[in-house]
Short mmCIF file of C-alpha atoms and ligand atoms in Angstrom, two decimals:
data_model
loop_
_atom_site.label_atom_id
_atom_site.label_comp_id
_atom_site.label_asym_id
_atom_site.label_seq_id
_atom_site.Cartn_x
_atom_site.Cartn_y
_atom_site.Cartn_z
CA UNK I 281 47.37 23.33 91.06
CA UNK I 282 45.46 25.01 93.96
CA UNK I 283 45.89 23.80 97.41
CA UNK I 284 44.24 24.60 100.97
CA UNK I 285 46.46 23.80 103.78
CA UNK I 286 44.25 23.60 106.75
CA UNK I 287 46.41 23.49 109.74
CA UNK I 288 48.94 26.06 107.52
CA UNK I 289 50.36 27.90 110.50
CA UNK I 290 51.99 24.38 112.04
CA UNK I 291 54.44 22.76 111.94
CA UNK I 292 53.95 20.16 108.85
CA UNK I 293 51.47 23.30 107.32
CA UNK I 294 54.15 25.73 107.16
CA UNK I 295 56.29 23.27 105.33
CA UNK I 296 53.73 22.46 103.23
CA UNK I 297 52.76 26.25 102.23
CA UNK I 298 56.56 27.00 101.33
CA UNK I 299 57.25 24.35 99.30
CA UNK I 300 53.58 24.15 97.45
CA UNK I 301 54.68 28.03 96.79
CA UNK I 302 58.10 26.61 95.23
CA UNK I 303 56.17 24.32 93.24
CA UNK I 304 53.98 27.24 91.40
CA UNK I 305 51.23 26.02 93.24
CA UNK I 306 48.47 28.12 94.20
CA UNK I 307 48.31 28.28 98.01
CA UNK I 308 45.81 29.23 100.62
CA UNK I 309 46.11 28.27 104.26
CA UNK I 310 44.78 28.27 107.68
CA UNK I 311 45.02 29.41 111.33
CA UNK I 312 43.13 28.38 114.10
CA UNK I 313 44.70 30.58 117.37
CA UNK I 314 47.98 32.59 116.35
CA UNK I 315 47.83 33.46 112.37
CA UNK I 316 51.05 33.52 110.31
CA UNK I 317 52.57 35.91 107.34
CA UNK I 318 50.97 32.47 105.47
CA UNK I 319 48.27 31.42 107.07
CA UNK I 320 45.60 33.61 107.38
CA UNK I 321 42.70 32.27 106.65
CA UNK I 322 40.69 31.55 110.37
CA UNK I 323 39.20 28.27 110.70
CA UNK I 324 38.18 26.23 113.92
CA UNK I 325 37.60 22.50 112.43
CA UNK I 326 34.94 21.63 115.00
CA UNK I 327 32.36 24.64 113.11
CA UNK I 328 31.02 22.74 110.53
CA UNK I 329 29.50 25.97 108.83
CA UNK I 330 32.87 27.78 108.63
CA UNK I 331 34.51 24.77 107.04
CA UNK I 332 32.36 24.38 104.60
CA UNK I 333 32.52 28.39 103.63
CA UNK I 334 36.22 28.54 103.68
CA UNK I 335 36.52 25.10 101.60
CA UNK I 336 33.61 26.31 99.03
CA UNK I 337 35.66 29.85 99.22
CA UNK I 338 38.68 28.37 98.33
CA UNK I 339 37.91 25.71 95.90
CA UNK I 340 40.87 24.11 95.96
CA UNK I 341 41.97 21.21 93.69
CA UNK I 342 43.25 19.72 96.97
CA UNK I 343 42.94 20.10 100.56
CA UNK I 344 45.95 19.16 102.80
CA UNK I 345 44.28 18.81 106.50
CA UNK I 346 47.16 19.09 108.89
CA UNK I 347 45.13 20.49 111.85
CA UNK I 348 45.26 17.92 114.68
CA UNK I 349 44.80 18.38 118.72
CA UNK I 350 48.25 16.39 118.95
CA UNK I 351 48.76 16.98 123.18
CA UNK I 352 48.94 13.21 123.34
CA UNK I 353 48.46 13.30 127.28
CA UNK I 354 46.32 15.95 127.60
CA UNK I 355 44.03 14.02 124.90
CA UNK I 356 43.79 11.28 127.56
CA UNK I 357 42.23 14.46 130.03
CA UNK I 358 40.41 16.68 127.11
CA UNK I 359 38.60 14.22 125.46
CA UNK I 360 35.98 16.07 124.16
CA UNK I 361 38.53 18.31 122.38
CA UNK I 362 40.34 15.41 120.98
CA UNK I 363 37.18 14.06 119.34
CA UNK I 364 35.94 17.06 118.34
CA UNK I 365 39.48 18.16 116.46
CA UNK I 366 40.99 15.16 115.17
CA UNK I 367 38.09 12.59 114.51
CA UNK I 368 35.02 15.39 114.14
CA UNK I 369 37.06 17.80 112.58
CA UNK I 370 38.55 15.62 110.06
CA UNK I 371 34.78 13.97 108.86
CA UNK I 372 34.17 17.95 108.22
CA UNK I 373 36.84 18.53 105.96
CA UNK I 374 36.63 15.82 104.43
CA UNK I 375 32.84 16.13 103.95
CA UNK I 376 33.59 20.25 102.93
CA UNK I 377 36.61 18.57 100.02
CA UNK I 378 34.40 16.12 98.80
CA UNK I 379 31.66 18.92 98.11
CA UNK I 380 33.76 21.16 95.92
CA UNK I 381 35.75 17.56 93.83
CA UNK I 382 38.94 18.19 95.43
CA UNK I 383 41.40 15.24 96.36
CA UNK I 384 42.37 15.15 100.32
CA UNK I 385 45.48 14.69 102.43
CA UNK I 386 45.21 14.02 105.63
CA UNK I 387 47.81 13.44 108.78
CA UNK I 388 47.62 10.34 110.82
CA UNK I 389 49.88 8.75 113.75
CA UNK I 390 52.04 5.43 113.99
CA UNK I 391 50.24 5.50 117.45
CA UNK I 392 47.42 3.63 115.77
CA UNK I 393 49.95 0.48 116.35
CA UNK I 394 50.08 0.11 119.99
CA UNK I 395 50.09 -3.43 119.85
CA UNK I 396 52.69 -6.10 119.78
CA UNK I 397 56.11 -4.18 119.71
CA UNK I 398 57.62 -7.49 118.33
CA UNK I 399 55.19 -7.04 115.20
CA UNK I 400 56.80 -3.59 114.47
CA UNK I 401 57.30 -2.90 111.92
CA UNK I 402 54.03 -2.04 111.06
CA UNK I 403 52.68 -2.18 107.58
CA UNK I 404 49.64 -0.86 106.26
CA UNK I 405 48.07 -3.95 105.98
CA UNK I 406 48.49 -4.60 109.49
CA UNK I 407 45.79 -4.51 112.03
CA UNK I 408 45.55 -1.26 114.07
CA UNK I 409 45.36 -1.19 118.19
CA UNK I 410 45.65 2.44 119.21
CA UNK I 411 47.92 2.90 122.01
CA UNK I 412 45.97 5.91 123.79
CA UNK I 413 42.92 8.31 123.38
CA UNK I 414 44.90 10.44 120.88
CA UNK I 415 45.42 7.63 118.82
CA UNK I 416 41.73 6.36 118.63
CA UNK I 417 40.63 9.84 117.68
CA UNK I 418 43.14 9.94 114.77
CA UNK I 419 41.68 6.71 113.92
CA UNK I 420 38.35 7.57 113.53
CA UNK I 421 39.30 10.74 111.30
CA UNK I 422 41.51 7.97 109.23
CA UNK I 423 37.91 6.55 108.84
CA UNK I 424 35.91 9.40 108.74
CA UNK I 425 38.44 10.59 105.68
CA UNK I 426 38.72 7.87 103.66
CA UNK I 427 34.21 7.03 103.82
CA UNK I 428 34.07 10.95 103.08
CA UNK I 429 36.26 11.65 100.02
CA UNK I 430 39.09 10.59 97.84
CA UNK I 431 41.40 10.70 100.42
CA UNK I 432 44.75 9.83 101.27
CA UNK I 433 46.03 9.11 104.90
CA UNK I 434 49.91 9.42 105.94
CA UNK I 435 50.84 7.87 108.97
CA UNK I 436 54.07 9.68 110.29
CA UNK I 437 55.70 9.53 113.66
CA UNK I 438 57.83 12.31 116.22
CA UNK I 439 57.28 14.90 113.41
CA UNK I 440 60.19 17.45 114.08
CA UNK I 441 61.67 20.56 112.38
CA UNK I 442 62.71 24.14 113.16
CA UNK I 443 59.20 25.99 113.80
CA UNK I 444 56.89 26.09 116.41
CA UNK I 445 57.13 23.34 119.72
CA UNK I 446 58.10 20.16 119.20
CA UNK I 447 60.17 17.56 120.68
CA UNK I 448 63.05 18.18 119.18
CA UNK I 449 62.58 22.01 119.66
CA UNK I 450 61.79 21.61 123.28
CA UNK I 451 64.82 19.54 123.92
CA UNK I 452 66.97 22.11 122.46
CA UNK I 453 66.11 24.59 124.07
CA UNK I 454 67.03 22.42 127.27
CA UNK I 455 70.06 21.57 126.18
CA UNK I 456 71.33 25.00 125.24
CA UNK I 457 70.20 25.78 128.77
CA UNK I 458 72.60 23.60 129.99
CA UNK I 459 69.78 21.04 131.47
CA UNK I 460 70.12 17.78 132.12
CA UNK I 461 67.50 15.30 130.45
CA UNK I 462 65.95 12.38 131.08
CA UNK I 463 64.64 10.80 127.91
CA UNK I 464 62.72 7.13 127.25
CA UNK I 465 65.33 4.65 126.05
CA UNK I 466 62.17 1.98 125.79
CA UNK I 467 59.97 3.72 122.89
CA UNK I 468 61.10 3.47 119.79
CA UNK I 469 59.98 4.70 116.35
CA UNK I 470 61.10 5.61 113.08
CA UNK I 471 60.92 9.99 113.50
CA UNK I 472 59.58 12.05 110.61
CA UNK I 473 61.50 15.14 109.45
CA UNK I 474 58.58 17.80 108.92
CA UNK I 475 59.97 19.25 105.18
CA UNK I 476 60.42 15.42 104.25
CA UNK I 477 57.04 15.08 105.29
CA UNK I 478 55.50 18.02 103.74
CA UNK I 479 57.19 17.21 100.02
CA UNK I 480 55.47 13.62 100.17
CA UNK I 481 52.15 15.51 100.96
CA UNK I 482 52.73 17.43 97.62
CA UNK I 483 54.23 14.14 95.66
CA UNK I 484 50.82 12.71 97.00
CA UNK I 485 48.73 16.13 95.88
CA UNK I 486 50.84 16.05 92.26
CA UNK I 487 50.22 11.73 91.73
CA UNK I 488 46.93 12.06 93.18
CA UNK I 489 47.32 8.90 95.19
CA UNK I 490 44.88 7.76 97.43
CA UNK I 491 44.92 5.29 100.51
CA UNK I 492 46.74 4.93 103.57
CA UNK I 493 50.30 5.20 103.37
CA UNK I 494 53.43 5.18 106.59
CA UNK I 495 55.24 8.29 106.24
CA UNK I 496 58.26 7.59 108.83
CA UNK I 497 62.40 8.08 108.17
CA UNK I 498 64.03 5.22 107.36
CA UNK I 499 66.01 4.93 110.75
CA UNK I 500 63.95 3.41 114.07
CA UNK I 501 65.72 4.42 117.27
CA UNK I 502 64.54 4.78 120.83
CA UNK I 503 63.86 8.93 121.65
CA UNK I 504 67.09 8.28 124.04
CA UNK I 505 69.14 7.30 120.95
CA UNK I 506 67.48 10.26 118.60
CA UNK I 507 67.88 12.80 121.58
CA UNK I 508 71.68 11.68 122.17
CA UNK I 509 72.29 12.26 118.33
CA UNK I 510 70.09 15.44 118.22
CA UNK I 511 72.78 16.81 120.86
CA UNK I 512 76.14 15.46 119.36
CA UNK I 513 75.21 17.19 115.87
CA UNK I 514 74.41 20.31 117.43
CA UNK I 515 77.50 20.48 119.48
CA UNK I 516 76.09 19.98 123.30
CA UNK I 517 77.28 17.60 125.62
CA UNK I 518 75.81 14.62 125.39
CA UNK I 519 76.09 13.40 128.60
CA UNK I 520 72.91 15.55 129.69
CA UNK I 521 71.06 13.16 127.81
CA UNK I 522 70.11 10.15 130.32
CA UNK I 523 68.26 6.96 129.68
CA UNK I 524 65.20 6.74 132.09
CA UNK I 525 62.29 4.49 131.62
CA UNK I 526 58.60 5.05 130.59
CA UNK I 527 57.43 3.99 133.99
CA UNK I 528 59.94 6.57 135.44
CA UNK I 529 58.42 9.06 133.27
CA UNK I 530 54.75 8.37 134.70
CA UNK I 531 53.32 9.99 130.82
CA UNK I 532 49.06 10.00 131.37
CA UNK I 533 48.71 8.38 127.89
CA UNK I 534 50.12 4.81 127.48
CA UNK I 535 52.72 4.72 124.62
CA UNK I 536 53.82 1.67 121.91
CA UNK I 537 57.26 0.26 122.72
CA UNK I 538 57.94 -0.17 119.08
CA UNK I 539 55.63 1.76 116.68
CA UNK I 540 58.24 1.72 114.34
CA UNK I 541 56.76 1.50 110.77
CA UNK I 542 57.62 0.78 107.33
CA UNK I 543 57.40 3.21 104.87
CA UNK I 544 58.10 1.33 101.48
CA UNK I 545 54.99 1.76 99.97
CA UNK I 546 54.94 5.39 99.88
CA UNK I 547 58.99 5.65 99.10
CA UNK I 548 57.87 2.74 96.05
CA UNK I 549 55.02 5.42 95.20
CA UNK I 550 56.43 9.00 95.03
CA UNK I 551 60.35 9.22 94.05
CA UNK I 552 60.84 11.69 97.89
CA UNK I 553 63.40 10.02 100.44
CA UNK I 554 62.91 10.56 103.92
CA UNK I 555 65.65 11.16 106.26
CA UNK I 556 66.76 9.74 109.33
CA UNK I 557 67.58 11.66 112.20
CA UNK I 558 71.41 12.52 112.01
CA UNK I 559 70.38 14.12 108.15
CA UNK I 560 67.32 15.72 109.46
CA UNK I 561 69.76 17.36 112.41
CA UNK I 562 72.21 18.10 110.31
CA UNK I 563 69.26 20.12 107.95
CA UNK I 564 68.07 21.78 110.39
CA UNK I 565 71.44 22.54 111.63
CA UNK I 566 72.30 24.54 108.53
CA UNK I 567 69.19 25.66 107.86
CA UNK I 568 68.20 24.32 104.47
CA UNK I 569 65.07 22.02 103.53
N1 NAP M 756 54.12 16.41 115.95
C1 NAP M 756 54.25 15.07 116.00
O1 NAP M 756 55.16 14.52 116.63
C2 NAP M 756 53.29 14.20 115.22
C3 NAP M 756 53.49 12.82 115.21
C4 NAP M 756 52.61 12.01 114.47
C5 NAP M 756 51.56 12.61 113.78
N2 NAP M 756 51.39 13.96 113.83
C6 NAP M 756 50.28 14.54 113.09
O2 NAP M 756 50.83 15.41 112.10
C7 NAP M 756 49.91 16.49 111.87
C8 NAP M 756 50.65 17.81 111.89
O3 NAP M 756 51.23 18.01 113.15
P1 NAP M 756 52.14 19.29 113.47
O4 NAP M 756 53.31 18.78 114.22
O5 NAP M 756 52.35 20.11 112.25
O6 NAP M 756 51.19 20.08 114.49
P2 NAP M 756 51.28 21.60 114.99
O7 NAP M 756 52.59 22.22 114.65
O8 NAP M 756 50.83 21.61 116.41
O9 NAP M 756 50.17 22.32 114.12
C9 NAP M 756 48.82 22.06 114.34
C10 NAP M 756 47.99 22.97 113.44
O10 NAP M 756 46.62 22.70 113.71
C11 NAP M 756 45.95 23.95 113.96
N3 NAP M 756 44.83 23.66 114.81
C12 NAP M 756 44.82 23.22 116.08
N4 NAP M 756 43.55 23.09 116.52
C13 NAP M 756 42.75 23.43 115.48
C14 NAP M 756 41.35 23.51 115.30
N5 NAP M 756 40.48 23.21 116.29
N6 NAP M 756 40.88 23.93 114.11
C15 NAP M 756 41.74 24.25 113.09
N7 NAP M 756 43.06 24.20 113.21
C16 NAP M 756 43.55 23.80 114.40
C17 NAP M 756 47.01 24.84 114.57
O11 NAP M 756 46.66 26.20 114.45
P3 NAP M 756 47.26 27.34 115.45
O12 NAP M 756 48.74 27.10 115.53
O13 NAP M 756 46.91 28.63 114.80
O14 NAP M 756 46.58 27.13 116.75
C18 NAP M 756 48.20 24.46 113.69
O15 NAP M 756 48.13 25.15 112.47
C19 NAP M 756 48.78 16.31 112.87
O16 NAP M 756 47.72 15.64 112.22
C20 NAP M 756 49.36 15.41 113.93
O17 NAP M 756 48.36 14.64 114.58
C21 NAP M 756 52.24 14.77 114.52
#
């Protein structure tokens, strides 16, 4: 098996490129502004032409697309950028797999449910109602990917992990500086663990499953409840974790109140378990997938 991680040197793609290697897969992978030891392959999603060259180049048997403009509020200020990357950029590589046969993978958000929180939680057969700009652009690459190629579409939500800036990195770093918090106590979702995520992109690649499928832990909490047991399993004080609301917090994009979602259909599908946030802590904690 030979897989292109586009998007290689984030987050989810760095995950992915270590454990494809672990699999005896054959592996290249993709930069766009600061290249890794792994990724090293340059690629900007909104050129068209270079997509298609490093795709052809490649000829992969799969392409796992992890390459997202993800600044959710800035996306509400940037929104050429954010249609470019996520919804543009996505129709390209999916247009650049499709040319060379190979399957697709591609990252969505549970941000596409911004609707009812009492509906949550979401399935995939329910109805989406994008909660901000972000979330409309990641949409229309859901779209753009599955009219383009055989593609399949995971939906997961507060991807974290040791690696590069995330929420839970960010908030560690306060912590360990000794800095008080204030985190939402009224959004809640179901946070992804970034190797869990990355092994159900390869479970997908192996089974060569196609469709939409929620990618989430198992456990929905509010980010006040993850961030409270993000600090007790790494030994900080927990009271410098406060509940404030999302009107408090004044974010530029609107948020769901519940995007939690159910991931059944993809746990029913591949035989990977996702876990919740005290496992993923304790993971990261010791440093092991
Ligand atoms: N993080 C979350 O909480 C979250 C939640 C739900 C869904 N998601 C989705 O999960 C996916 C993976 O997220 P992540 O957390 O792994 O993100 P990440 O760590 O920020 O990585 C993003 C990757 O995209 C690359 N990239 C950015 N702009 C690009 C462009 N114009 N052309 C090509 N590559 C570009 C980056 O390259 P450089 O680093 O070299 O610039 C990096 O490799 C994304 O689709 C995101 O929308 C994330």
């Amino acid at each position: 098996m030979h897989v292109l991680v586009v998007g290689g040197s984030g987050l989810v793609g760095s995950n992915v490129v270590t454990q494809a290697r672990e699999r005896g897969f054959a592996v290249d992978a993709t930069y766009h502004a600061d290249p890794t030891e792994d990724a090293t392959i340059e690629l900007d999603v909104c050129d068209a032409d270079r997509v298609h060259e490093v795709v052809t180049n490649a000829d992969p048997d799969a392409v796992v697309h992890t390459a997202a403009f993800h600044a959710v509020d800035d996306c509400e200020s940037e929104r050429d950028r954010a249609w470019a990357v996520n919804a543009g950029g996505t129709r390209t590589v999916a247009a650049a797999a499709d040319a060379v046969g190979a399957h697709l993978i591609t990252l969505s958000t549970d941000y596409v449910f911004g609707g009812d929180p009492a509906a949550a939680p979401f399935s995939e057969a329910d109805p989406v109602n994008p909660a901000n700009y972000y979330a409309e652009t990641k949409y229309a690459g859901e779209v753009a990917a599955r009219s383009a190629a055989e593609a399949a579409v995971l939906r997961p939500s507060v991807v974290y992990g040791t690696g590069g800036t995330n929420f839970v990195t960010w908030a560690l770093g306060e912590l360990e500086a000794g800095e008080e918090i204030g985190i939402v106590d009224d959004q809640v979702s179901a946070p992804t663990y970034a190797p869990d995520l990355a092994r159900a992109c390869l479970d997908v690649v192996e089974r060569g499953l196609t469709g939409t499928y929620h990618a989430t832990g198992p456990v929905s909490v509010s980010r006040y409840e993850f961030t409270v047991t993000l600090a007790a399993v790494f030994g900080f004080d927990t009271d410098l974790v406060s509940a404030i609301s999302t009107e408090e917090l004044g974010q530029a994009a609107p948020r769901p109140a519940d995007s939690t979602l159910d991931s059944s259909r993809l746990s029913d599908a591949i035989d990977s378990r996702f876990r919740g946030p005290r496992e993923g802590f304790d993971a990261m904690r010791n440093k092991r997938g």
